[in-house]
Amino acid sequence: AQSVTQPDIHITVSEGASLELRCNYSYGATPYLFWYVQSPGQGLQLLLKYFSGDTLVQGIKGFEAEFKRSQSSFNLRKPSVHWSDAAEYFCAEDPSGNTGKLIFGQGTTLQVKP
Amino acid sequence: NAGVMQNPRHLVRRRGQEARLRCSPMKGHSHVYWYRQLPEEGLKFMVYLQKENIIDESGMPKERFSAEFPKEGPSILRIQQVVRGDSAAYFCASSPVQGRYGYTFGSGTRLTVV
C-alpha cells in the first residue's frame, strides 16, 4: 500500500540547534512531495513542495528539504531552530502527481527547549 | 487575498443530529478537497470536488457522509445522524488547478459529537 513514513513521532531540540525531520515515501517514480506545519488548534501551512528539478528545495521560515530518489526520502532541515518552530510537522505525497489525494505521514511533534 | 475559509471553527452536535461544514476556497481556486484528522489516525483524504462535480470520493464513508460544491457558494460537507466516532477535525484544501501548485488548507472545523 502507498504510505508516507515519518519515523520520529516526537523530537526535542534546543533553540539554536539544527533540525532534521525524516520522511520516506513509498510510491511514485515522480512523486509530488510536501511538508506542512500545524500549530495546536490551527490548520496546515505549506512549508515547501517538490515537483521536479533541483532536489534541494527552499521553503518559508528558513526551512529546506532534499529529495533523494535513491533513498525514497524527503527530509526537512533547518540550520537554527527558533522557539516558534515548536509544532507538528507533516510530510505528504501525491503519488500520481496531480490527484489532490495526498497521503500524509503520521506527523512529527517538535518541541524546542530554551 | 483571503485564504481558504472554513466555518464554523468549532461545532458541537448531539448524536443523531446533522453537521454541515462549509468551505470557501481561495479566490481563483476551483478545486476543493476535504480531509479528516481523527485522533491517533492522522490526516486522511475524503473527497475531491470541482464546481458541480465530485471527482473522487474514494475516501468518503459509504453512509451518512456527502459533499457538494455548487456553482455558487461554498463547498459543503454534510454528515447525517452523527455518531461519537465522527468527532474529528475536518480540513478543506483548495488549488487553482489539479496538482502542480500545491494545496492551501483552511484552519479546519473541529466537530465534537456529544
Short mmCIF file of N, CA, C and O in Angstrom, two decimals, chain A residues 20-92:
data_model
loop_
_atom_site.label_atom_id
_atom_site.label_comp_id
_atom_site.label_asym_id
_atom_site.label_seq_id
_atom_site.Cartn_x
_atom_site.Cartn_y
_atom_site.Cartn_z
N GLU A 20 16.61 18.14 11.73
CA GLU A 20 16.30 17.35 10.54
C GLU A 20 15.13 16.44 10.89
O GLU A 20 15.20 15.66 11.85
N LEU A 21 14.07 16.54 10.12
CA LEU A 21 12.91 15.67 10.28
C LEU A 21 12.87 14.72 9.08
O LEU A 21 12.93 15.16 7.94
N ARG A 22 12.72 13.43 9.39
CA ARG A 22 12.82 12.43 8.34
C ARG A 22 11.45 12.09 7.73
O ARG A 22 10.43 12.09 8.43
N CYS A 23 11.50 11.78 6.45
CA CYS A 23 10.30 11.39 5.73
C CYS A 23 10.69 10.42 4.63
O CYS A 23 11.60 10.70 3.85
N ASN A 24 10.00 9.30 4.56
CA ASN A 24 10.18 8.35 3.48
C ASN A 24 8.85 8.10 2.79
O ASN A 24 7.84 7.90 3.45
N TYR A 25 8.87 8.10 1.47
CA TYR A 25 7.66 7.83 0.71
C TYR A 25 7.83 6.48 0.03
O TYR A 25 8.95 5.98 -0.15
N SER A 26 6.73 5.91 -0.35
CA SER A 26 6.82 4.53 -0.84
C SER A 26 6.42 4.35 -2.29
O SER A 26 6.55 3.24 -2.82
N TYR A 27 5.93 5.39 -2.94
CA TYR A 27 5.32 5.14 -4.25
C TYR A 27 5.58 6.29 -5.19
O TYR A 27 5.59 7.44 -4.78
N GLY A 28 5.76 5.98 -6.43
CA GLY A 28 5.79 7.02 -7.44
C GLY A 28 7.17 7.27 -8.00
O GLY A 28 8.11 7.56 -7.26
N ALA A 29 7.29 7.14 -9.30
CA ALA A 29 8.57 7.42 -9.95
C ALA A 29 8.85 8.92 -9.94
O ALA A 29 9.99 9.36 -9.84
N THR A 30 7.78 9.71 -10.00
CA THR A 30 7.92 11.16 -9.97
C THR A 30 6.92 11.71 -8.96
O THR A 30 5.89 12.27 -9.33
N PRO A 31 7.22 11.54 -7.71
CA PRO A 31 6.24 11.96 -6.70
C PRO A 31 6.18 13.46 -6.51
O PRO A 31 7.16 14.16 -6.75
N TYR A 32 5.03 13.92 -6.14
CA TYR A 32 4.89 15.29 -5.66
C TYR A 32 4.95 15.22 -4.14
O TYR A 32 4.16 14.50 -3.53
N LEU A 33 5.86 15.95 -3.53
CA LEU A 33 6.11 15.86 -2.10
C LEU A 33 5.94 17.20 -1.42
O LEU A 33 6.28 18.24 -2.00
N PHE A 34 5.43 17.15 -0.20
CA PHE A 34 5.13 18.37 0.52
C PHE A 34 5.52 18.23 1.99
O PHE A 34 5.51 17.14 2.54
N TRP A 35 5.84 19.36 2.59
CA TRP A 35 5.93 19.46 4.04
C TRP A 35 4.97 20.55 4.51
O TRP A 35 4.98 21.67 3.98
N TYR A 36 4.16 20.17 5.50
CA TYR A 36 3.23 21.12 6.12
C TYR A 36 3.54 21.21 7.61
O TYR A 36 4.02 20.25 8.22
N VAL A 37 3.18 22.35 8.20
CA VAL A 37 3.33 22.54 9.64
C VAL A 37 1.97 22.89 10.22
O VAL A 37 1.18 23.62 9.60
N GLN A 38 1.69 22.33 11.40
CA GLN A 38 0.42 22.59 12.08
C GLN A 38 0.69 22.98 13.53
O GLN A 38 1.22 22.19 14.29
N SER A 39 0.31 24.19 13.88
CA SER A 39 0.37 24.61 15.28
C SER A 39 -0.90 24.14 15.98
O SER A 39 -1.93 23.92 15.32
N PRO A 40 -0.85 23.98 17.31
CA PRO A 40 -2.01 23.44 18.03
C PRO A 40 -3.30 24.19 17.72
O PRO A 40 -3.36 25.41 17.79
N GLY A 41 -4.32 23.45 17.35
CA GLY A 41 -5.62 24.03 17.07
C GLY A 41 -5.71 24.81 15.77
O GLY A 41 -6.72 25.47 15.51
N GLN A 42 -4.68 24.73 14.98
CA GLN A 42 -4.65 25.50 13.74
C GLN A 42 -4.70 24.60 12.52
O GLN A 42 -4.68 23.38 12.62
N GLY A 43 -4.76 25.22 11.36
CA GLY A 43 -4.73 24.48 10.11
C GLY A 43 -3.31 24.15 9.69
O GLY A 43 -2.36 24.32 10.45
N LEU A 44 -3.19 23.66 8.48
CA LEU A 44 -1.88 23.28 7.96
C LEU A 44 -1.34 24.39 7.07
O LEU A 44 -2.02 24.87 6.17
N GLN A 45 -0.08 24.70 7.31
CA GLN A 45 0.59 25.71 6.50
C GLN A 45 1.65 25.02 5.65
O GLN A 45 2.47 24.25 6.17
N LEU A 46 1.66 25.31 4.37
CA LEU A 46 2.63 24.72 3.47
C LEU A 46 4.00 25.33 3.70
O LEU A 46 4.16 26.55 3.61
N LEU A 47 4.98 24.49 4.00
CA LEU A 47 6.36 24.96 4.16
C LEU A 47 7.10 24.95 2.83
O LEU A 47 7.82 25.90 2.51
N LEU A 48 6.95 23.87 2.09
CA LEU A 48 7.63 23.75 0.80
C LEU A 48 7.06 22.55 0.04
O LEU A 48 6.37 21.72 0.61
N LYS A 49 7.39 22.51 -1.24
CA LYS A 49 6.92 21.42 -2.09
C LYS A 49 7.98 21.09 -3.12
O LYS A 49 8.80 21.93 -3.49
N TYR A 50 7.95 19.84 -3.57
CA TYR A 50 8.86 19.38 -4.61
C TYR A 50 8.03 18.70 -5.69
O TYR A 50 7.25 17.79 -5.41
N PHE A 51 8.26 19.16 -6.93
CA PHE A 51 7.60 18.51 -8.06
C PHE A 51 8.63 17.90 -9.00
O PHE A 51 8.48 16.79 -9.47
N SER A 52 9.67 18.66 -9.27
CA SER A 52 10.72 18.19 -10.18
C SER A 52 11.86 19.19 -10.11
O SER A 52 11.78 20.21 -9.42
N GLY A 53 12.94 18.88 -10.83
CA GLY A 53 14.03 19.84 -10.91
C GLY A 53 15.01 19.70 -9.76
O GLY A 53 15.30 18.60 -9.30
N ASP A 54 15.51 20.83 -9.31
CA ASP A 54 16.52 20.85 -8.25
C ASP A 54 16.03 20.07 -7.04
O ASP A 54 14.94 20.32 -6.52
N THR A 55 16.86 19.15 -6.58
CA THR A 55 16.43 18.28 -5.50
C THR A 55 16.50 18.94 -4.13
O THR A 55 16.00 18.39 -3.15
N LEU A 56 17.12 20.09 -4.03
CA LEU A 56 17.14 20.85 -2.78
C LEU A 56 16.13 21.98 -2.91
O LEU A 56 16.26 22.86 -3.75
N VAL A 57 15.12 21.93 -2.07
CA VAL A 57 14.00 22.86 -2.17
C VAL A 57 14.02 23.82 -0.99
O VAL A 57 14.15 23.39 0.16
N GLN A 58 13.90 25.09 -1.28
CA GLN A 58 13.84 26.10 -0.22
C GLN A 58 12.38 26.42 0.09
O GLN A 58 11.54 26.52 -0.81
N GLY A 59 12.09 26.59 1.37
CA GLY A 59 10.73 26.92 1.76
C GLY A 59 10.67 28.18 2.60
O GLY A 59 11.63 28.94 2.67
N ILE A 60 9.54 28.34 3.27
CA ILE A 60 9.37 29.51 4.12
C ILE A 60 9.98 29.26 5.49
O ILE A 60 10.30 28.11 5.84
N LYS A 61 10.15 30.32 6.25
CA LYS A 61 10.63 30.24 7.63
C LYS A 61 12.01 29.61 7.75
O LYS A 61 12.35 29.07 8.81
N GLY A 62 12.81 29.65 6.70
CA GLY A 62 14.17 29.14 6.77
C GLY A 62 14.30 27.63 6.61
O GLY A 62 15.38 27.07 6.82
N PHE A 63 13.23 26.95 6.25
CA PHE A 63 13.27 25.51 6.06
C PHE A 63 13.70 25.14 4.65
O PHE A 63 13.46 25.88 3.70
N GLU A 64 14.32 23.97 4.53
CA GLU A 64 14.65 23.40 3.25
C GLU A 64 14.44 21.89 3.32
O GLU A 64 14.37 21.32 4.41
N ALA A 65 14.33 21.27 2.17
CA ALA A 65 14.18 19.81 2.13
C ALA A 65 14.94 19.29 0.92
O ALA A 65 15.06 19.97 -0.10
N GLU A 66 15.45 18.09 1.05
CA GLU A 66 16.22 17.47 -0.02
C GLU A 66 15.54 16.19 -0.47
O GLU A 66 15.28 15.30 0.35
N PHE A 67 15.26 16.09 -1.74
CA PHE A 67 14.67 14.90 -2.35
C PHE A 67 15.80 13.96 -2.75
O PHE A 67 16.70 14.35 -3.52
N LYS A 68 15.74 12.73 -2.25
CA LYS A 68 16.73 11.72 -2.61
C LYS A 68 15.97 10.50 -3.13
O LYS A 68 15.45 9.69 -2.35
N ARG A 69 15.97 10.36 -4.44
CA ARG A 69 15.22 9.28 -5.06
C ARG A 69 15.76 7.91 -4.63
O ARG A 69 15.00 6.99 -4.37
N SER A 70 17.09 7.80 -4.53
CA SER A 70 17.71 6.52 -4.21
C SER A 70 17.32 6.02 -2.82
O SER A 70 17.31 4.83 -2.55
N GLN A 71 16.98 6.95 -1.94
CA GLN A 71 16.60 6.60 -0.58
C GLN A 71 15.10 6.78 -0.34
O GLN A 71 14.63 6.56 0.77
N SER A 72 14.36 7.17 -1.37
CA SER A 72 12.92 7.45 -1.23
C SER A 72 12.67 8.38 -0.04
O SER A 72 11.75 8.15 0.76
N SER A 73 13.51 9.40 0.07
CA SER A 73 13.39 10.28 1.24
C SER A 73 13.20 11.72 0.81
O SER A 73 13.56 12.14 -0.29
N PHE A 74 12.63 12.47 1.73
CA PHE A 74 12.40 13.91 1.53
C PHE A 74 12.48 14.54 2.91
O PHE A 74 11.50 14.95 3.50
N ASN A 75 13.69 14.65 3.42
CA ASN A 75 13.90 15.12 4.79
C ASN A 75 13.88 16.64 4.87
O ASN A 75 14.42 17.33 4.00
N LEU A 76 13.30 17.13 5.94
CA LEU A 76 13.18 18.56 6.18
C LEU A 76 14.30 19.01 7.11
O LEU A 76 14.58 18.34 8.11
N ARG A 77 14.90 20.15 6.81
CA ARG A 77 16.02 20.64 7.63
C ARG A 77 15.86 22.12 7.91
O ARG A 77 15.23 22.87 7.14
N LYS A 78 16.47 22.51 9.03
CA LYS A 78 16.59 23.93 9.36
C LYS A 78 17.88 24.10 10.14
O LYS A 78 18.13 23.36 11.10
N PRO A 79 18.73 25.04 9.77
CA PRO A 79 20.04 25.16 10.42
C PRO A 79 19.97 25.63 11.87
O PRO A 79 20.80 25.25 12.68
N SER A 80 18.98 26.46 12.20
CA SER A 80 18.91 27.00 13.55
C SER A 80 17.44 27.16 13.95
O SER A 80 16.73 27.99 13.40
N VAL A 81 17.03 26.37 14.91
CA VAL A 81 15.62 26.33 15.29
C VAL A 81 15.27 27.47 16.25
O VAL A 81 16.05 27.81 17.13
N HIS A 82 14.09 28.01 16.06
CA HIS A 82 13.57 29.07 16.93
C HIS A 82 12.44 28.49 17.77
O HIS A 82 11.77 27.54 17.36
N TRP A 83 12.20 29.08 18.95
CA TRP A 83 11.15 28.55 19.83
C TRP A 83 9.79 28.51 19.11
O TRP A 83 8.97 27.63 19.37
N SER A 84 9.57 29.44 18.18
CA SER A 84 8.29 29.49 17.49
C SER A 84 8.12 28.34 16.48
O SER A 84 7.04 28.18 15.91
N ASP A 85 9.17 27.56 16.27
CA ASP A 85 9.06 26.42 15.36
C ASP A 85 8.40 25.21 16.01
O ASP A 85 8.09 24.22 15.33
N ALA A 86 8.17 25.27 17.31
CA ALA A 86 7.51 24.16 18.00
C ALA A 86 6.12 23.97 17.42
O ALA A 86 5.29 24.88 17.43
N ALA A 87 5.86 22.77 16.89
CA ALA A 87 4.60 22.49 16.19
C ALA A 87 4.65 21.03 15.75
O ALA A 87 5.58 20.29 16.06
N GLU A 88 3.64 20.63 15.01
CA GLU A 88 3.63 19.30 14.41
C GLU A 88 3.89 19.44 12.92
O GLU A 88 3.30 20.29 12.25
N TYR A 89 4.74 18.59 12.41
CA TYR A 89 5.17 18.66 11.02
C TYR A 89 4.71 17.40 10.27
O TYR A 89 4.91 16.29 10.75
N PHE A 90 4.12 17.64 9.12
CA PHE A 90 3.60 16.55 8.31
C PHE A 90 4.27 16.53 6.94
O PHE A 90 4.32 17.55 6.25
N CYS A 91 4.72 15.35 6.58
CA CYS A 91 5.18 15.10 5.23
C CYS A 91 4.03 14.49 4.45
O CYS A 91 3.24 13.71 5.00
N ALA A 92 3.90 14.84 3.17
CA ALA A 92 2.80 14.31 2.39
C ALA A 92 3.25 14.05 0.95
O ALA A 92 4.16 14.72 0.45
#
